[in-house]
Tab-separated table of C-alpha atoms and ligand atoms in Angstrom:
chain	number	residue	atom	x	y	z
A	1	MET	CA	141.192	73.717	87.774
A	2	ILE	CA	137.760	72.935	88.149
A	3	HIS	CA	136.222	71.028	85.170
A	4	SER	CA	132.865	70.154	84.649
A	5	ARG	CA	131.702	66.828	83.684
A	6	ILE	CA	127.961	65.120	82.553
A	7	LEU	CA	126.834	63.256	85.961
A	8	GLY	CA	123.090	62.122	84.372
A	9	THR	CA	121.132	62.403	81.585
A	10	GLY	CA	117.051	62.232	81.015
A	11	SER	CA	114.568	63.461	78.764
A	12	TYR	CA	110.722	63.403	78.404
A	13	LEU	CA	108.343	62.971	75.427
A	14	PRO	CA	104.714	63.767	75.397
A	15	THR	CA	102.574	60.705	75.185
A	16	ARG	CA	100.751	61.833	71.819
A	17	ARG	CA	102.508	60.820	69.145
A	18	VAL	CA	101.825	62.289	65.714
A	19	THR	CA	102.588	60.519	62.943
A	20	ASN	CA	102.856	61.619	58.764
A	21	ASP	CA	100.026	59.331	57.834
A	22	GLU	CA	97.535	61.225	60.698
A	23	LEU	CA	98.836	65.085	60.162
A	24	ALA	CA	98.062	64.154	56.161
A	25	GLN	CA	94.147	63.402	56.869
A	26	THR	CA	94.187	67.522	58.095
A	27	VAL	CA	97.099	69.210	55.811
A	28	ASP	CA	97.730	68.162	52.452
A	29	THR	CA	100.877	66.844	52.438
A	30	SER	CA	102.101	62.742	53.050
A	31	ASP	CA	104.307	60.464	54.457
A	32	GLU	CA	106.374	60.090	51.365
A	33	TRP	CA	106.883	64.085	50.783
A	34	ILE	CA	107.793	64.171	54.776
A	35	TYR	CA	109.934	61.324	54.938
A	36	SER	CA	111.958	61.691	52.256
A	37	ARG	CA	112.884	65.195	52.573
A	38	THR	CA	113.408	65.547	56.114
A	39	GLY	CA	113.717	62.163	57.810
A	40	ILE	CA	110.982	62.414	60.055
A	41	LYS	CA	108.550	59.782	60.483
A	42	ALA	CA	106.267	60.936	63.448
A	43	ARG	CA	106.398	63.624	66.643
A	44	HIS	CA	105.490	64.104	70.005
A	45	ILE	CA	102.938	66.714	70.943
A	46	ALA	CA	102.025	67.948	74.400
A	47	ALA	CA	98.761	67.637	75.703
A	48	ALA	CA	96.307	70.824	76.371
A	49	GLY	CA	97.855	72.376	79.635
A	50	GLU	CA	101.201	70.374	79.776
A	51	GLN	CA	104.009	73.477	79.494
A	52	SER	CA	107.497	73.442	78.926
A	53	SER	CA	108.191	73.285	82.943
A	54	ASP	CA	106.185	69.902	83.029
A	55	LEU	CA	108.382	68.258	80.013
A	56	ALA	CA	111.365	69.488	81.817
A	57	VAL	CA	110.490	68.618	85.125
A	58	GLN	CA	109.925	64.864	83.950
A	59	ALA	CA	113.502	65.257	82.049
A	60	ALA	CA	114.850	66.529	85.064
A	61	ARG	CA	113.853	63.839	87.494
A	62	ALA	CA	115.152	61.091	85.320
A	63	ALA	CA	118.449	62.646	84.802
A	64	LEU	CA	119.019	63.240	88.258
A	65	GLU	CA	118.134	59.642	89.190
A	66	ALA	CA	120.425	58.336	86.299
A	67	ALA	CA	123.261	61.131	88.137
A	68	HIS	CA	122.314	60.065	91.653
A	69	VAL	CA	122.108	63.440	92.573
A	70	ALA	CA	119.005	64.737	95.183
A	71	ALA	CA	117.065	67.516	93.749
A	72	SER	CA	118.205	69.180	96.887
A	73	GLU	CA	122.104	69.034	95.870
A	74	ILE	CA	121.387	71.510	92.916
A	75	ASP	CA	122.799	74.820	92.904
A	76	LEU	CA	122.049	76.228	89.181
A	77	ILE	CA	119.185	75.523	86.922
A	78	ILE	CA	119.404	76.761	83.662
A	79	VAL	CA	116.455	75.855	81.152
A	80	ALA	CA	116.885	76.841	77.264
A	81	THR	CA	113.882	77.048	75.738
A	82	ALA	CA	111.579	79.393	72.935
A	83	THR	CA	108.914	78.677	74.239
A	84	PRO	CA	108.810	79.319	78.181
A	85	ASP	CA	105.392	78.926	80.268
A	86	MET	CA	104.993	82.459	80.617
A	87	THR	CA	106.633	86.048	79.219
A	88	PHE	CA	108.299	85.888	82.925
A	89	PRO	CA	109.100	84.477	85.134
A	90	ALA	CA	111.927	82.453	83.760
A	91	THR	CA	110.678	78.736	83.247
A	92	ALA	CA	113.619	77.743	85.048
A	93	CYS	CA	111.813	79.316	88.129
A	94	ILE	CA	108.931	77.243	87.877
A	95	VAL	CA	111.023	74.454	87.300
A	96	GLN	CA	113.089	75.032	90.545
A	97	ASN	CA	109.650	75.310	92.506
A	98	LYS	CA	108.096	71.987	90.887
A	99	LEU	CA	110.855	70.150	91.519
A	100	GLY	CA	110.923	71.344	95.101
A	101	ILE	CA	114.066	73.296	95.294
A	102	THR	CA	114.058	75.420	98.181
A	103	ASN	CA	117.871	76.220	98.290
A	104	GLN	CA	117.645	79.365	96.196
A	105	CYS	CA	119.981	78.530	94.035
A	106	ALA	CA	120.419	80.619	90.844
A	107	ALA	CA	117.408	79.856	87.856
A	108	PHE	CA	117.026	81.494	84.562
A	109	ASP	CA	116.616	80.788	80.942
A	110	VAL	CA	118.564	80.837	77.655
A	111	GLN	CA	117.136	81.640	74.738
A	112	ALA	CA	119.300	80.641	71.660
A	113	VAL	CA	116.200	78.233	69.828
A	114	CYS	CA	117.708	75.374	68.641
A	115	ALA	CA	121.279	76.257	69.772
A	116	GLY	CA	120.062	77.125	73.131
A	117	PHE	CA	121.210	73.426	74.735
A	118	MET	CA	124.574	73.981	74.058
A	119	TYR	CA	124.455	77.752	74.823
A	120	ALA	CA	122.880	76.641	78.654
A	121	LEU	CA	125.635	73.439	78.953
A	122	VAL	CA	128.450	76.076	78.437
A	123	THR	CA	127.434	78.565	80.507
A	124	ALA	CA	126.898	75.808	83.404
A	125	HIS	CA	130.313	75.092	82.723
A	126	GLN	CA	131.530	78.841	83.328
A	127	TYR	CA	129.376	78.762	86.470
A	128	ILE	CA	131.196	75.405	87.583
A	129	GLN	CA	134.697	75.964	86.689
A	130	SER	CA	134.564	79.724	88.174
A	131	GLY	CA	133.282	77.735	91.627
A	132	MET	CA	129.707	79.948	91.509
A	133	ALA	CA	128.276	76.310	91.212
A	134	THR	CA	128.762	72.439	91.574
A	135	LYS	CA	125.843	70.825	90.539
A	136	ALA	CA	123.531	72.095	87.534
A	137	LEU	CA	120.409	71.025	85.975
A	138	VAL	CA	120.876	71.963	82.425
A	139	ILE	CA	117.406	71.147	80.572
A	140	GLY	CA	116.214	72.184	77.277
A	141	ALA	CA	112.542	72.287	76.764
A	142	GLU	CA	110.406	73.214	74.126
A	143	VAL	CA	106.438	72.968	73.127
A	144	PHE	CA	107.004	74.175	69.847
A	145	SER	CA	103.645	72.934	68.531
A	146	ARG	CA	102.100	76.020	70.142
A	147	LEU	CA	104.196	78.445	67.616
A	148	LEU	CA	103.081	76.470	64.127
A	149	ASP	CA	100.319	77.425	62.143
A	150	TRP	CA	99.050	73.943	61.543
A	151	ASN	CA	97.377	74.960	58.184
A	152	ASP	CA	100.929	75.591	56.705
A	153	ARG	CA	102.520	72.065	55.568
A	154	ARG	CA	105.720	74.018	55.058
A	155	THR	CA	106.395	74.593	58.307
A	156	CYS	CA	103.998	72.028	60.835
A	157	VAL	CA	105.035	68.999	59.841
A	158	LEU	CA	108.981	69.370	60.967
A	159	PHE	CA	108.697	70.077	64.584
A	160	GLY	CA	107.685	68.378	67.592
A	161	ASP	CA	107.478	69.021	71.456
A	162	GLY	CA	109.648	67.067	74.404
A	163	ALA	CA	112.476	67.778	77.054
A	164	GLY	CA	116.121	66.774	77.489
A	165	ALA	CA	118.472	67.299	80.760
A	166	VAL	CA	121.498	66.638	81.878
A	167	VAL	CA	123.067	67.310	85.682
A	168	LEU	CA	126.571	68.875	85.019
A	169	GLY	CA	128.954	68.435	88.303
A	170	ALA	CA	132.329	69.676	89.363
A	171	SER	CA	135.071	67.166	88.547
A	172	ASP	CA	139.162	66.950	88.959
A	173	GLU	CA	138.741	65.299	85.237
A	174	PRO	CA	137.896	67.288	81.875
A	175	GLY	CA	134.340	66.736	80.368
A	176	LEU	CA	133.870	69.974	78.339
A	177	LEU	CA	136.857	69.897	76.220
A	178	GLN	CA	136.563	72.750	74.045
A	179	ALA	CA	133.243	74.809	72.572
A	180	LYS	CA	132.325	77.558	70.514
A	181	LEU	CA	129.402	79.651	69.899
A	182	ARG	CA	128.502	82.142	67.206
A	183	ALA	CA	125.382	83.997	66.202
A	184	ASP	CA	124.768	86.446	63.293
A	185	GLY	CA	121.352	88.290	63.942
A	186	ALA	CA	121.692	89.362	59.836
A	187	PHE	CA	120.066	86.287	59.763
A	188	ALA	CA	116.815	86.616	61.747
A	189	HIS	CA	114.546	87.159	58.741
A	190	ILE	CA	115.038	83.319	57.448
A	191	LEU	CA	113.584	81.914	60.591
A	192	ASN	CA	111.409	83.802	63.061
A	193	THR	CA	108.282	84.013	65.533
A	194	PRO	CA	107.858	87.587	65.527
A	195	GLY	CA	104.767	88.212	67.844
A	196	LYS	CA	105.578	89.307	71.035
A	197	VAL	CA	103.247	90.332	73.819
A	198	ALA	CA	102.183	94.068	73.781
A	199	CYS	CA	100.039	96.545	74.956
A	200	GLY	CA	97.584	93.648	75.943
A	201	ALA	CA	97.534	91.591	72.117
A	202	VAL	CA	100.057	89.893	70.584
A	203	ASP	CA	101.927	92.244	68.586
A	204	ALA	CA	102.928	90.553	64.623
A	205	SER	CA	102.520	87.078	63.705
A	206	PRO	CA	102.743	84.184	66.559
A	207	PHE	CA	102.920	81.805	63.829
A	208	LEU	CA	106.668	80.295	63.013
A	209	TYR	CA	108.100	81.316	59.737
A	210	MET	CA	110.801	79.820	57.896
A	211	ASP	CA	112.848	80.391	54.650
A	212	GLY	CA	113.335	76.515	54.356
A	213	GLN	CA	115.623	76.566	51.634
A	214	ALA	CA	117.720	79.497	53.153
A	215	VAL	CA	117.818	77.638	56.285
A	216	PHE	CA	119.312	74.740	55.026
A	217	LYS	CA	122.108	75.873	53.021
A	218	PHE	CA	123.184	78.295	55.744
A	219	ALA	CA	123.007	75.335	58.485
A	220	VAL	CA	125.185	72.985	56.054
A	221	LYS	CA	127.961	75.670	55.757
A	222	ALA	CA	128.067	77.038	59.469
A	223	LEU	CA	127.714	73.293	61.183
A	224	ALA	CA	130.423	72.237	58.802
A	225	GLU	CA	132.540	75.434	59.654
A	226	ILE	CA	132.059	75.295	63.558
A	227	GLY	CA	132.772	71.324	63.571
A	228	HIS	CA	136.147	71.819	62.024
A	229	GLU	CA	137.080	74.949	64.077
A	230	VAL	CA	136.213	73.056	67.578
A	231	MET	CA	138.358	70.071	66.249
A	232	GLN	CA	141.091	72.362	65.378
A	233	LEU	CA	140.616	73.758	68.890
A	234	ALA	CA	140.999	70.243	70.836
A	235	ASP	CA	143.581	69.667	68.517
A	236	ILE	CA	141.504	66.167	67.449
A	237	THR	CA	140.284	64.746	63.852
A	238	ALA	CA	137.135	63.379	63.184
A	239	ASP	CA	138.614	59.416	63.760
A	240	ASP	CA	138.797	60.481	67.340
A	241	ILE	CA	135.469	60.931	67.765
A	242	ASP	CA	133.245	58.176	69.136
A	243	CYS	CA	130.064	59.927	68.594
A	244	VAL	CA	128.265	62.875	67.052
A	245	VAL	CA	125.355	64.308	68.807
A	246	PRO	CA	123.242	66.651	66.018
A	247	HIS	CA	120.720	68.963	66.160
A	248	GLN	CA	117.842	67.151	64.553
A	249	ALA	CA	116.360	69.465	62.356
A	250	ASN	CA	116.902	67.280	59.202
A	251	ARG	CA	118.392	63.994	58.515
A	252	ARG	CA	119.884	65.899	55.074
A	253	ILE	CA	121.121	68.503	56.840
A	254	ILE	CA	122.617	66.055	59.309
A	255	ASP	CA	124.447	64.031	56.512
A	256	ALA	CA	125.396	67.043	54.316
A	257	THR	CA	127.496	68.078	57.966
A	258	ALA	CA	128.800	64.932	58.691
A	259	LYS	CA	130.049	64.165	54.888
A	260	HIS	CA	131.911	67.730	55.454
A	261	LEU	CA	133.449	66.713	58.551
A	262	GLY	CA	133.995	63.503	57.353
A	263	ILE	CA	132.085	61.480	60.180
A	264	SER	CA	130.964	58.274	59.365
A	265	PRO	CA	127.094	57.697	59.511
A	266	GLU	CA	127.327	55.215	62.381
A	267	LYS	CA	128.827	57.770	64.991
A	268	ILE	CA	125.870	60.007	64.787
A	269	ILE	CA	122.386	59.477	67.093
A	270	ILE	CA	119.383	60.201	64.675
A	271	THR	CA	116.678	60.711	66.746
A	272	VAL	CA	114.860	63.363	64.181
A	273	ALA	CA	112.387	60.244	62.620
A	274	GLU	CA	110.688	60.011	65.870
A	275	HIS	CA	111.156	63.519	67.809
A	276	GLY	CA	110.808	65.807	64.789
A	277	ASN	CA	112.599	68.972	65.620
A	278	THR	CA	112.332	69.575	69.083
A	279	SER	CA	114.474	72.633	68.891
A	280	ALA	CA	116.263	73.406	72.515
A	281	ALA	CA	115.224	69.805	73.227
A	282	SER	CA	116.717	68.077	70.535
A	283	ILE	CA	120.601	67.614	71.532
A	284	PRO	CA	119.835	66.540	75.194
A	285	LEU	CA	116.788	64.046	73.650
A	286	ALA	CA	119.329	62.349	71.400
A	287	LEU	CA	121.788	62.665	74.213
A	288	ASP	CA	119.832	60.686	76.381
A	289	THR	CA	118.778	58.590	73.902
A	290	GLY	CA	122.162	57.600	72.827
A	291	VAL	CA	123.138	56.979	76.904
A	292	ARG	CA	120.078	54.859	77.629
A	293	ASP	CA	120.665	52.225	74.820
A	294	GLY	CA	124.217	52.135	75.449
A	295	ARG	CA	125.697	53.635	71.849
A	296	ILE	CA	127.485	56.490	74.424
A	297	LYS	CA	129.839	55.004	76.660
A	298	ARG	CA	131.543	57.031	79.447
A	299	GLY	CA	135.277	58.162	78.220
A	300	ASP	CA	133.711	58.572	74.644
A	301	THR	CA	134.707	61.417	73.174
A	302	LEU	CA	131.158	63.185	71.742
A	303	LEU	CA	130.794	66.408	69.375
A	304	LEU	CA	127.453	68.030	69.720
A	305	GLU	CA	126.351	70.775	67.293
A	306	GLY	CA	123.429	72.469	66.110
A	307	ILE	CA	122.132	75.645	64.650
A	308	GLY	CA	118.538	77.895	65.156
A	309	GLY	CA	117.015	80.957	64.910
A	310	GLY	CA	118.986	83.899	65.584
A	311	PHE	CA	121.016	83.050	63.689
A	312	ALA	CA	122.429	80.858	66.777
A	313	TRP	CA	125.009	77.842	66.439
A	314	GLY	CA	127.619	76.066	68.396
A	315	ALA	CA	129.724	72.852	68.480
A	316	LEU	CA	130.787	71.283	71.657
A	317	LEU	CA	133.370	68.479	72.173
A	318	LEU	CA	132.791	66.724	75.444
A	319	ARG	CA	134.270	64.051	77.159
A	320	TYR	CA	131.245	61.626	78.501
B	1	ACO	N1	104.115	68.398	51.861
B	1	ACO	C1	103.972	68.304	50.623
B	1	ACO	N2	104.364	69.545	50.114
B	1	ACO	C2	104.785	70.129	50.544
B	1	ACO	C3	105.454	70.497	51.973
B	1	ACO	C4	104.405	69.423	52.706
B	1	ACO	N3	104.579	69.176	53.596
B	1	ACO	N4	105.981	71.436	52.495
B	1	ACO	C5	106.100	72.066	50.706
B	1	ACO	N5	105.663	71.484	50.271
B	1	ACO	C6	105.723	72.167	48.814
B	1	ACO	C7	105.741	73.425	48.711
B	1	ACO	O1	104.271	74.175	48.654
B	1	ACO	C8	106.086	73.398	46.900
B	1	ACO	O2	105.339	73.117	46.136
B	1	ACO	P1	104.955	74.206	44.692
B	1	ACO	O3	106.530	74.079	43.933
B	1	ACO	O4	103.973	73.778	44.343
B	1	ACO	O5	105.183	75.228	45.671
B	1	ACO	C9	106.947	72.036	47.205
B	1	ACO	O6	106.873	71.631	48.003
B	1	ACO	C10	108.576	72.691	47.433
B	1	ACO	O7	108.697	73.553	48.244
B	1	ACO	P2	110.440	73.732	48.959
B	1	ACO	O8	109.946	74.527	50.013
B	1	ACO	O9	110.878	74.185	47.792
B	1	ACO	O10	110.548	72.413	49.529
B	1	ACO	P3	112.189	71.821	49.889
B	1	ACO	O11	112.443	70.584	48.586
B	1	ACO	O12	113.486	73.085	49.914
B	1	ACO	O13	111.743	71.372	51.128
B	1	ACO	C11	112.702	71.442	53.358
B	1	ACO	C12	111.146	72.004	51.828
B	1	ACO	C13	112.199	70.180	53.472
B	1	ACO	C14	111.662	72.564	54.754
B	1	ACO	C15	113.764	72.190	53.400
B	1	ACO	O14	113.844	73.448	52.653
B	1	ACO	C16	114.692	72.130	54.554
B	1	ACO	O15	114.888	70.662	54.554
B	1	ACO	N6	115.114	72.898	54.886
B	1	ACO	C17	115.658	72.947	56.049
B	1	ACO	C18	114.651	73.395	57.306
B	1	ACO	C19	114.784	72.925	58.386
B	1	ACO	O16	115.365	72.288	58.825
B	1	ACO	N7	114.303	73.710	59.508
B	1	ACO	C20	114.182	72.976	60.548
B	1	ACO	C21	114.550	74.489	61.335
B	1	ACO	S1	115.694	75.421	61.259
B	1	ACO	C22	116.872	74.843	62.072
B	1	ACO	O17	116.335	73.594	63.597
B	1	ACO	C23	118.173	74.325	61.968
């Protein structure tokens, strides 16, 4: 049986770091309000002209280097993004070209917003397990700052830009142990960006809309349930998990979910303070942070979990 394993991780944040205090100069908010409700202190914002593919390429290069894999060996590229460079082609095709990969490998985007990286990782795993690919680049990359109404204090303080990537390779040893992905389109109305390009114009609002309290309640319940489900499927308990790499939307969602799952706080990688919510990039950014600072070690059992617009959510158990 062919398994898949993470061979290397990488990430990239745009240079410009915007603190809560800086935001409070232009929006009616405060560091105290933002930090106490979300755990966010700062976020990174892409420069004008810097696209999701640019962030993705930087993260991918770091992951390739960590994995000791040449770009030319990659035979599948999946980019999870809700902020693609263009309506089409897929950002993954643009990334392929920018990385100088000329082997005509499959390249496509996955759109599951904040759950996108998990959907992409599971898809790459299936490609590898079926023998259709041997070394995949799986990337989450977002410029969410461009979906925000910077006059709307209820949303603009929450998000940031960035990218994270892994090289997933065929292996004799199991890497992805269990995965559960779910979606429920009946909840699209509580978190969305309705605008689309149509007939030469943007049709409907181009800005992110969120019912924060409804999202909070849904997220904690769904993540707790799916976390339990995936542990049951793998026949393990919270004690067997070495590290949790959650989607970084909000510190209070992360803490409440961990409490439901019986996971002790020191096992959780938290980057939301410095990154804000980077949507599909948040889990691979946090994963790379944990790997590079030594908290995540080879052989560790990891729980990845996240949720976002759709609603779409999931939980994955990995042996790193
Ligand atoms: N600064 C100051 N005041 C603010 C701000 C702000 N940035 N934003 C909202 N307020 C005000 C509101 O206007 C409101 O004032 P009012 O009573 O005078 O009308 C007051 O604060 C309370 O607003 P609520 O929306 O009720 O605030 P709440 O305590 O629910 O916190 C928050 C809002 C932080 C968004 C919370 O609902 C939450 O964490 N929700 C989860 C949302 C989330 O994490 N989304 C991420 C995207 S989805 C995902 O990735 C899972």
